[in-house]
Amino acid sequence: MANMRKWALNFFVTCMGVLFVLVGERDVHADSHLEAETFMNDYLHTFDTGHIWQITPLYNDPFFMMAPSGEVKVFEGAKQIKKSIKDWKFWMKKSGVATSRYVQLNVWALSPDTALASAEVERADEHGEIRANTGATYTLIRVDGQWKIYLIHLHLPDRVLNFQ
């Protein structure tokens, strides 16, 4: 009988330990998911309204951009990253873009320090007329406690990933 109690107690402790680990992991991923989603919302707002010095820290160094064709560009160092941002902001201004909004944003935390975000983004002029509609999937990493964009993969809006 004592052996049975000892076995039951060991079984219970083992199961509870596994449960605590699983619940703890879920909470970490849930927190990572919410933090990554908040980062993406802040990123879009900052990109629209912020200055170059506010936008640059949102990108990892180096950061990569992949075109729909598969061509990859590498932006390494603050100078190259700032130039890529200036080029995008110049294109947006030239196209009459005043604001951007997510039509859809799907975020999936892969670990406490990595996540994917896939979005359809509409860019409109000051009258609300749509000037551009694009899709992009982002690989996010957490560096020194801060989320950063590591890779942007541009694609058609109907290719946005839906994480279920």
JSON list of C-alpha atoms in Angstrom, two decimals:
[
{"chain": "A", "resi": 1, "resn": "MET", "atom": "CA", "xyz": [0.00, 0.00, 0.00]},
{"chain": "A", "resi": 2, "resn": "ALA", "atom": "CA", "xyz": [2.87, 2.39, 0.83]},
{"chain": "A", "resi": 3, "resn": "ASN", "atom": "CA", "xyz": [4.43, 1.68, -2.58]},
{"chain": "A", "resi": 4, "resn": "MET", "atom": "CA", "xyz": [1.10, 2.44, -4.26]},
{"chain": "A", "resi": 5, "resn": "ARG", "atom": "CA", "xyz": [0.84, 5.79, -2.44]},
{"chain": "A", "resi": 6, "resn": "LYS", "atom": "CA", "xyz": [4.43, 6.62, -3.28]},
{"chain": "A", "resi": 7, "resn": "TRP", "atom": "CA", "xyz": [3.81, 5.76, -6.96]},
{"chain": "A", "resi": 8, "resn": "ALA", "atom": "CA", "xyz": [0.60, 7.83, -7.01]},
{"chain": "A", "resi": 9, "resn": "LEU", "atom": "CA", "xyz": [2.34, 10.79, -5.38]},
{"chain": "A", "resi": 10, "resn": "ASN", "atom": "CA", "xyz": [5.24, 10.60, -7.87]},
{"chain": "A", "resi": 11, "resn": "PHE", "atom": "CA", "xyz": [2.77, 10.32, -10.75]},
{"chain": "A", "resi": 12, "resn": "PHE", "atom": "CA", "xyz": [0.80, 13.34, -9.46]},
{"chain": "A", "resi": 13, "resn": "VAL", "atom": "CA", "xyz": [3.93, 15.46, -8.97]},
{"chain": "A", "resi": 14, "resn": "THR", "atom": "CA", "xyz": [5.22, 14.53, -12.43]},
{"chain": "A", "resi": 15, "resn": "CYS", "atom": "CA", "xyz": [1.88, 15.35, -14.08]},
{"chain": "A", "resi": 16, "resn": "MET", "atom": "CA", "xyz": [1.61, 18.67, -12.25]},
{"chain": "A", "resi": 17, "resn": "GLY", "atom": "CA", "xyz": [5.17, 19.55, -13.26]},
{"chain": "A", "resi": 18, "resn": "VAL", "atom": "CA", "xyz": [4.40, 18.84, -16.90]},
{"chain": "A", "resi": 19, "resn": "LEU", "atom": "CA", "xyz": [1.16, 20.83, -16.63]},
{"chain": "A", "resi": 20, "resn": "PHE", "atom": "CA", "xyz": [2.97, 23.83, -15.10]},
{"chain": "A", "resi": 21, "resn": "VAL", "atom": "CA", "xyz": [5.56, 23.73, -17.87]},
{"chain": "A", "resi": 22, "resn": "LEU", "atom": "CA", "xyz": [2.88, 23.55, -20.58]},
{"chain": "A", "resi": 23, "resn": "VAL", "atom": "CA", "xyz": [0.77, 26.32, -19.05]},
{"chain": "A", "resi": 24, "resn": "GLY", "atom": "CA", "xyz": [3.87, 28.44, -18.55]},
{"chain": "A", "resi": 25, "resn": "GLU", "atom": "CA", "xyz": [4.89, 27.94, -22.18]},
{"chain": "A", "resi": 26, "resn": "ARG", "atom": "CA", "xyz": [1.42, 28.86, -23.35]},
{"chain": "A", "resi": 27, "resn": "ASP", "atom": "CA", "xyz": [1.50, 32.07, -21.31]},
{"chain": "A", "resi": 28, "resn": "VAL", "atom": "CA", "xyz": [4.92, 32.99, -22.72]},
{"chain": "A", "resi": 29, "resn": "HIS", "atom": "CA", "xyz": [3.67, 32.43, -26.27]},
{"chain": "A", "resi": 30, "resn": "ALA", "atom": "CA", "xyz": [0.43, 34.31, -25.53]},
{"chain": "A", "resi": 31, "resn": "ASP", "atom": "CA", "xyz": [2.44, 37.24, -24.17]},
{"chain": "A", "resi": 32, "resn": "SER", "atom": "CA", "xyz": [4.79, 37.08, -27.16]},
{"chain": "A", "resi": 33, "resn": "HIS", "atom": "CA", "xyz": [1.80, 37.05, -29.51]},
{"chain": "A", "resi": 34, "resn": "LEU", "atom": "CA", "xyz": [0.21, 40.13, -27.92]},
{"chain": "A", "resi": 35, "resn": "GLU", "atom": "CA", "xyz": [3.53, 41.97, -27.75]},
{"chain": "A", "resi": 36, "resn": "ALA", "atom": "CA", "xyz": [4.32, 41.19, -31.40]},
{"chain": "A", "resi": 37, "resn": "GLU", "atom": "CA", "xyz": [0.84, 42.29, -32.48]},
{"chain": "A", "resi": 38, "resn": "THR", "atom": "CA", "xyz": [1.20, 45.53, -30.51]},
{"chain": "A", "resi": 39, "resn": "PHE", "atom": "CA", "xyz": [4.62, 46.04, -32.11]},
{"chain": "A", "resi": 40, "resn": "MET", "atom": "CA", "xyz": [3.12, 45.64, -35.60]},
{"chain": "A", "resi": 41, "resn": "ASN", "atom": "CA", "xyz": [0.36, 48.17, -34.89]},
{"chain": "A", "resi": 42, "resn": "ASP", "atom": "CA", "xyz": [2.88, 50.63, -33.45]},
{"chain": "A", "resi": 43, "resn": "TYR", "atom": "CA", "xyz": [5.19, 50.01, -36.42]},
{"chain": "A", "resi": 44, "resn": "LEU", "atom": "CA", "xyz": [2.53, 50.95, -39.01]},
{"chain": "A", "resi": 45, "resn": "HIS", "atom": "CA", "xyz": [1.59, 54.10, -37.10]},
{"chain": "A", "resi": 46, "resn": "THR", "atom": "CA", "xyz": [5.23, 55.10, -36.59]},
{"chain": "A", "resi": 47, "resn": "PHE", "atom": "CA", "xyz": [6.07, 54.45, -40.23]},
{"chain": "A", "resi": 48, "resn": "ASP", "atom": "CA", "xyz": [3.22, 56.77, -41.30]},
{"chain": "A", "resi": 49, "resn": "THR", "atom": "CA", "xyz": [3.79, 59.56, -38.80]},
{"chain": "A", "resi": 50, "resn": "GLY", "atom": "CA", "xyz": [7.29, 59.17, -37.39]},
{"chain": "A", "resi": 51, "resn": "HIS", "atom": "CA", "xyz": [10.64, 60.60, -38.24]},
{"chain": "A", "resi": 52, "resn": "ILE", "atom": "CA", "xyz": [13.47, 58.49, -39.62]},
{"chain": "A", "resi": 53, "resn": "TRP", "atom": "CA", "xyz": [15.17, 58.30, -36.19]},
{"chain": "A", "resi": 54, "resn": "GLN", "atom": "CA", "xyz": [11.95, 56.84, -34.71]},
{"chain": "A", "resi": 55, "resn": "ILE", "atom": "CA", "xyz": [11.49, 54.27, -37.49]},
{"chain": "A", "resi": 56, "resn": "THR", "atom": "CA", "xyz": [15.07, 52.98, -37.88]},
{"chain": "A", "resi": 57, "resn": "PRO", "atom": "CA", "xyz": [15.23, 51.18, -34.47]},
{"chain": "A", "resi": 58, "resn": "LEU", "atom": "CA", "xyz": [12.20, 49.09, -35.47]},
{"chain": "A", "resi": 59, "resn": "TYR", "atom": "CA", "xyz": [14.39, 47.15, -37.91]},
{"chain": "A", "resi": 60, "resn": "ASN", "atom": "CA", "xyz": [17.06, 44.60, -37.10]},
{"chain": "A", "resi": 61, "resn": "ASP", "atom": "CA", "xyz": [20.55, 45.31, -38.38]},
{"chain": "A", "resi": 62, "resn": "PRO", "atom": "CA", "xyz": [20.89, 43.70, -40.87]},
{"chain": "A", "resi": 63, "resn": "PHE", "atom": "CA", "xyz": [17.36, 43.51, -42.18]},
{"chain": "A", "resi": 64, "resn": "PHE", "atom": "CA", "xyz": [16.19, 41.76, -45.32]},
{"chain": "A", "resi": 65, "resn": "MET", "atom": "CA", "xyz": [13.47, 42.46, -47.87]},
{"chain": "A", "resi": 66, "resn": "MET", "atom": "CA", "xyz": [12.23, 39.85, -50.32]},
{"chain": "A", "resi": 67, "resn": "ALA", "atom": "CA", "xyz": [10.37, 40.88, -53.47]},
{"chain": "A", "resi": 68, "resn": "PRO", "atom": "CA", "xyz": [7.53, 38.74, -54.87]},
{"chain": "A", "resi": 69, "resn": "SER", "atom": "CA", "xyz": [10.05, 37.54, -57.48]},
{"chain": "A", "resi": 70, "resn": "GLY", "atom": "CA", "xyz": [12.24, 36.09, -54.73]},
{"chain": "A", "resi": 71, "resn": "GLU", "atom": "CA", "xyz": [14.96, 38.71, -55.09]},
{"chain": "A", "resi": 72, "resn": "VAL", "atom": "CA", "xyz": [16.42, 39.49, -51.67]},
{"chain": "A", "resi": 73, "resn": "LYS", "atom": "CA", "xyz": [17.88, 42.84, -50.66]},
{"chain": "A", "resi": 74, "resn": "VAL", "atom": "CA", "xyz": [20.03, 43.18, -47.57]},
{"chain": "A", "resi": 75, "resn": "PHE", "atom": "CA", "xyz": [20.12, 46.45, -45.65]},
{"chain": "A", "resi": 76, "resn": "GLU", "atom": "CA", "xyz": [23.09, 46.50, -43.32]},
{"chain": "A", "resi": 77, "resn": "GLY", "atom": "CA", "xyz": [24.10, 49.37, -41.08]},
{"chain": "A", "resi": 78, "resn": "ALA", "atom": "CA", "xyz": [22.10, 52.40, -40.03]},
{"chain": "A", "resi": 79, "resn": "LYS", "atom": "CA", "xyz": [22.94, 54.27, -43.24]},
{"chain": "A", "resi": 80, "resn": "GLN", "atom": "CA", "xyz": [21.47, 51.59, -45.56]},
{"chain": "A", "resi": 81, "resn": "ILE", "atom": "CA", "xyz": [18.45, 51.03, -43.32]},
{"chain": "A", "resi": 82, "resn": "LYS", "atom": "CA", "xyz": [17.70, 54.77, -43.19]},
{"chain": "A", "resi": 83, "resn": "LYS", "atom": "CA", "xyz": [18.05, 55.00, -46.98]},
{"chain": "A", "resi": 84, "resn": "SER", "atom": "CA", "xyz": [15.53, 52.19, -47.49]},
{"chain": "A", "resi": 85, "resn": "ILE", "atom": "CA", "xyz": [13.06, 53.95, -45.19]},
{"chain": "A", "resi": 86, "resn": "LYS", "atom": "CA", "xyz": [13.60, 57.29, -46.95]},
{"chain": "A", "resi": 87, "resn": "ASP", "atom": "CA", "xyz": [13.02, 55.60, -50.32]},
{"chain": "A", "resi": 88, "resn": "TRP", "atom": "CA", "xyz": [9.73, 54.05, -49.11]},
{"chain": "A", "resi": 89, "resn": "LYS", "atom": "CA", "xyz": [8.54, 57.32, -47.57]},
{"chain": "A", "resi": 90, "resn": "PHE", "atom": "CA", "xyz": [9.47, 59.19, -50.77]},
{"chain": "A", "resi": 91, "resn": "TRP", "atom": "CA", "xyz": [7.48, 56.68, -52.86]},
{"chain": "A", "resi": 92, "resn": "MET", "atom": "CA", "xyz": [4.50, 57.01, -50.49]},
{"chain": "A", "resi": 93, "resn": "LYS", "atom": "CA", "xyz": [4.54, 60.81, -50.64]},
{"chain": "A", "resi": 94, "resn": "LYS", "atom": "CA", "xyz": [4.96, 60.81, -54.44]},
{"chain": "A", "resi": 95, "resn": "SER", "atom": "CA", "xyz": [2.00, 58.40, -54.72]},
{"chain": "A", "resi": 96, "resn": "GLY", "atom": "CA", "xyz": [-0.15, 60.66, -52.56]},
{"chain": "A", "resi": 97, "resn": "VAL", "atom": "CA", "xyz": [-0.24, 58.28, -49.60]},
{"chain": "A", "resi": 98, "resn": "ALA", "atom": "CA", "xyz": [-1.17, 59.99, -46.33]},
{"chain": "A", "resi": 99, "resn": "THR", "atom": "CA", "xyz": [-2.20, 57.04, -44.16]},
{"chain": "A", "resi": 100, "resn": "SER", "atom": "CA", "xyz": [-1.88, 53.28, -43.97]},
{"chain": "A", "resi": 101, "resn": "ARG", "atom": "CA", "xyz": [-4.10, 50.73, -42.31]},
{"chain": "A", "resi": 102, "resn": "TYR", "atom": "CA", "xyz": [-4.17, 46.98, -41.92]},
{"chain": "A", "resi": 103, "resn": "VAL", "atom": "CA", "xyz": [-7.07, 45.38, -43.75]},
{"chain": "A", "resi": 104, "resn": "GLN", "atom": "CA", "xyz": [-5.98, 42.26, -41.92]},
{"chain": "A", "resi": 105, "resn": "LEU", "atom": "CA", "xyz": [-3.11, 41.49, -39.59]},
{"chain": "A", "resi": 106, "resn": "ASN", "atom": "CA", "xyz": [-2.35, 37.95, -38.46]},
{"chain": "A", "resi": 107, "resn": "VAL", "atom": "CA", "xyz": [0.39, 37.33, -35.91]},
{"chain": "A", "resi": 108, "resn": "TRP", "atom": "CA", "xyz": [1.80, 34.01, -34.73]},
{"chain": "A", "resi": 109, "resn": "ALA", "atom": "CA", "xyz": [4.41, 33.75, -31.99]},
{"chain": "A", "resi": 110, "resn": "LEU", "atom": "CA", "xyz": [6.81, 30.94, -32.83]},
{"chain": "A", "resi": 111, "resn": "SER", "atom": "CA", "xyz": [8.74, 31.26, -29.58]},
{"chain": "A", "resi": 112, "resn": "PRO", "atom": "CA", "xyz": [9.16, 33.90, -26.87]},
{"chain": "A", "resi": 113, "resn": "ASP", "atom": "CA", "xyz": [11.60, 35.75, -29.16]},
{"chain": "A", "resi": 114, "resn": "THR", "atom": "CA", "xyz": [10.37, 35.05, -32.71]},
{"chain": "A", "resi": 115, "resn": "ALA", "atom": "CA", "xyz": [7.08, 35.66, -34.50]},
{"chain": "A", "resi": 116, "resn": "LEU", "atom": "CA", "xyz": [5.53, 35.90, -37.94]},
{"chain": "A", "resi": 117, "resn": "ALA", "atom": "CA", "xyz": [3.13, 38.66, -38.93]},
{"chain": "A", "resi": 118, "resn": "SER", "atom": "CA", "xyz": [1.25, 38.59, -42.20]},
{"chain": "A", "resi": 119, "resn": "ALA", "atom": "CA", "xyz": [-0.76, 41.60, -43.32]},
{"chain": "A", "resi": 120, "resn": "GLU", "atom": "CA", "xyz": [-2.74, 43.25, -46.04]},
{"chain": "A", "resi": 121, "resn": "VAL", "atom": "CA", "xyz": [-2.05, 46.98, -45.98]},
{"chain": "A", "resi": 122, "resn": "GLU", "atom": "CA", "xyz": [-4.10, 49.69, -47.64]},
{"chain": "A", "resi": 123, "resn": "ARG", "atom": "CA", "xyz": [-2.49, 53.04, -48.24]},
{"chain": "A", "resi": 124, "resn": "ALA", "atom": "CA", "xyz": [-4.82, 55.99, -48.79]},
{"chain": "A", "resi": 125, "resn": "ASP", "atom": "CA", "xyz": [-4.52, 59.67, -49.66]},
{"chain": "A", "resi": 126, "resn": "GLU", "atom": "CA", "xyz": [-5.82, 62.47, -47.42]},
{"chain": "A", "resi": 127, "resn": "HIS", "atom": "CA", "xyz": [-9.34, 62.01, -48.86]},
{"chain": "A", "resi": 128, "resn": "GLY", "atom": "CA", "xyz": [-9.43, 58.29, -48.04]},
{"chain": "A", "resi": 129, "resn": "GLU", "atom": "CA", "xyz": [-8.95, 57.19, -51.65]},
{"chain": "A", "resi": 130, "resn": "ILE", "atom": "CA", "xyz": [-6.95, 53.95, -51.82]},
{"chain": "A", "resi": 131, "resn": "ARG", "atom": "CA", "xyz": [-3.61, 54.51, -53.54]},
{"chain": "A", "resi": 132, "resn": "ALA", "atom": "CA", "xyz": [-2.03, 51.12, -52.91]},
{"chain": "A", "resi": 133, "resn": "ASN", "atom": "CA", "xyz": [-2.97, 47.73, -51.51]},
{"chain": "A", "resi": 134, "resn": "THR", "atom": "CA", "xyz": [-0.22, 45.27, -50.76]},
{"chain": "A", "resi": 135, "resn": "GLY", "atom": "CA", "xyz": [0.57, 42.16, -48.79]},
{"chain": "A", "resi": 136, "resn": "ALA", "atom": "CA", "xyz": [3.61, 41.56, -46.64]},
{"chain": "A", "resi": 137, "resn": "THR", "atom": "CA", "xyz": [4.75, 38.85, -44.27]},
{"chain": "A", "resi": 138, "resn": "TYR", "atom": "CA", "xyz": [7.22, 39.85, -41.58]},
{"chain": "A", "resi": 139, "resn": "THR", "atom": "CA", "xyz": [9.67, 37.76, -39.61]},
{"chain": "A", "resi": 140, "resn": "LEU", "atom": "CA", "xyz": [10.07, 39.38, -36.20]},
{"chain": "A", "resi": 141, "resn": "ILE", "atom": "CA", "xyz": [12.78, 38.79, -33.63]},
{"chain": "A", "resi": 142, "resn": "ARG", "atom": "CA", "xyz": [13.19, 40.11, -30.12]},
{"chain": "A", "resi": 143, "resn": "VAL", "atom": "CA", "xyz": [16.58, 41.73, -29.53]},
{"chain": "A", "resi": 144, "resn": "ASP", "atom": "CA", "xyz": [17.45, 42.96, -26.04]},
{"chain": "A", "resi": 145, "resn": "GLY", "atom": "CA", "xyz": [13.77, 42.82, -25.11]},
{"chain": "A", "resi": 146, "resn": "GLN", "atom": "CA", "xyz": [12.56, 44.80, -28.16]},
{"chain": "A", "resi": 147, "resn": "TRP", "atom": "CA", "xyz": [10.74, 43.43, -31.19]},
{"chain": "A", "resi": 148, "resn": "LYS", "atom": "CA", "xyz": [12.40, 44.17, -34.53]},
{"chain": "A", "resi": 149, "resn": "ILE", "atom": "CA", "xyz": [11.69, 43.40, -38.16]},
{"chain": "A", "resi": 150, "resn": "TYR", "atom": "CA", "xyz": [14.21, 40.91, -39.51]},
{"chain": "A", "resi": 151, "resn": "LEU", "atom": "CA", "xyz": [12.62, 40.15, -42.89]},
{"chain": "A", "resi": 152, "resn": "ILE", "atom": "CA", "xyz": [9.82, 41.68, -44.95]},
{"chain": "A", "resi": 153, "resn": "HIS", "atom": "CA", "xyz": [8.49, 39.42, -47.70]},
{"chain": "A", "resi": 154, "resn": "LEU", "atom": "CA", "xyz": [6.34, 41.48, -50.08]},
{"chain": "A", "resi": 155, "resn": "HIS", "atom": "CA", "xyz": [3.53, 39.65, -51.87]},
{"chain": "A", "resi": 156, "resn": "LEU", "atom": "CA", "xyz": [0.05, 40.01, -53.26]},
{"chain": "A", "resi": 157, "resn": "PRO", "atom": "CA", "xyz": [-2.69, 40.91, -50.76]},
{"chain": "A", "resi": 158, "resn": "ASP", "atom": "CA", "xyz": [-4.49, 37.60, -51.36]},
{"chain": "A", "resi": 159, "resn": "ARG", "atom": "CA", "xyz": [-1.40, 35.70, -50.16]},
{"chain": "A", "resi": 160, "resn": "VAL", "atom": "CA", "xyz": [-1.66, 36.88, -46.54]},
{"chain": "A", "resi": 161, "resn": "LEU", "atom": "CA", "xyz": [-1.11, 33.97, -44.17]},
{"chain": "A", "resi": 162, "resn": "ASN", "atom": "CA", "xyz": [-3.94, 33.08, -41.81]},
{"chain": "A", "resi": 163, "resn": "PHE", "atom": "CA", "xyz": [-2.62, 31.35, -38.71]},
{"chain": "A", "resi": 164, "resn": "GLN", "atom": "CA", "xyz": [-5.21, 28.99, -37.24]}
]
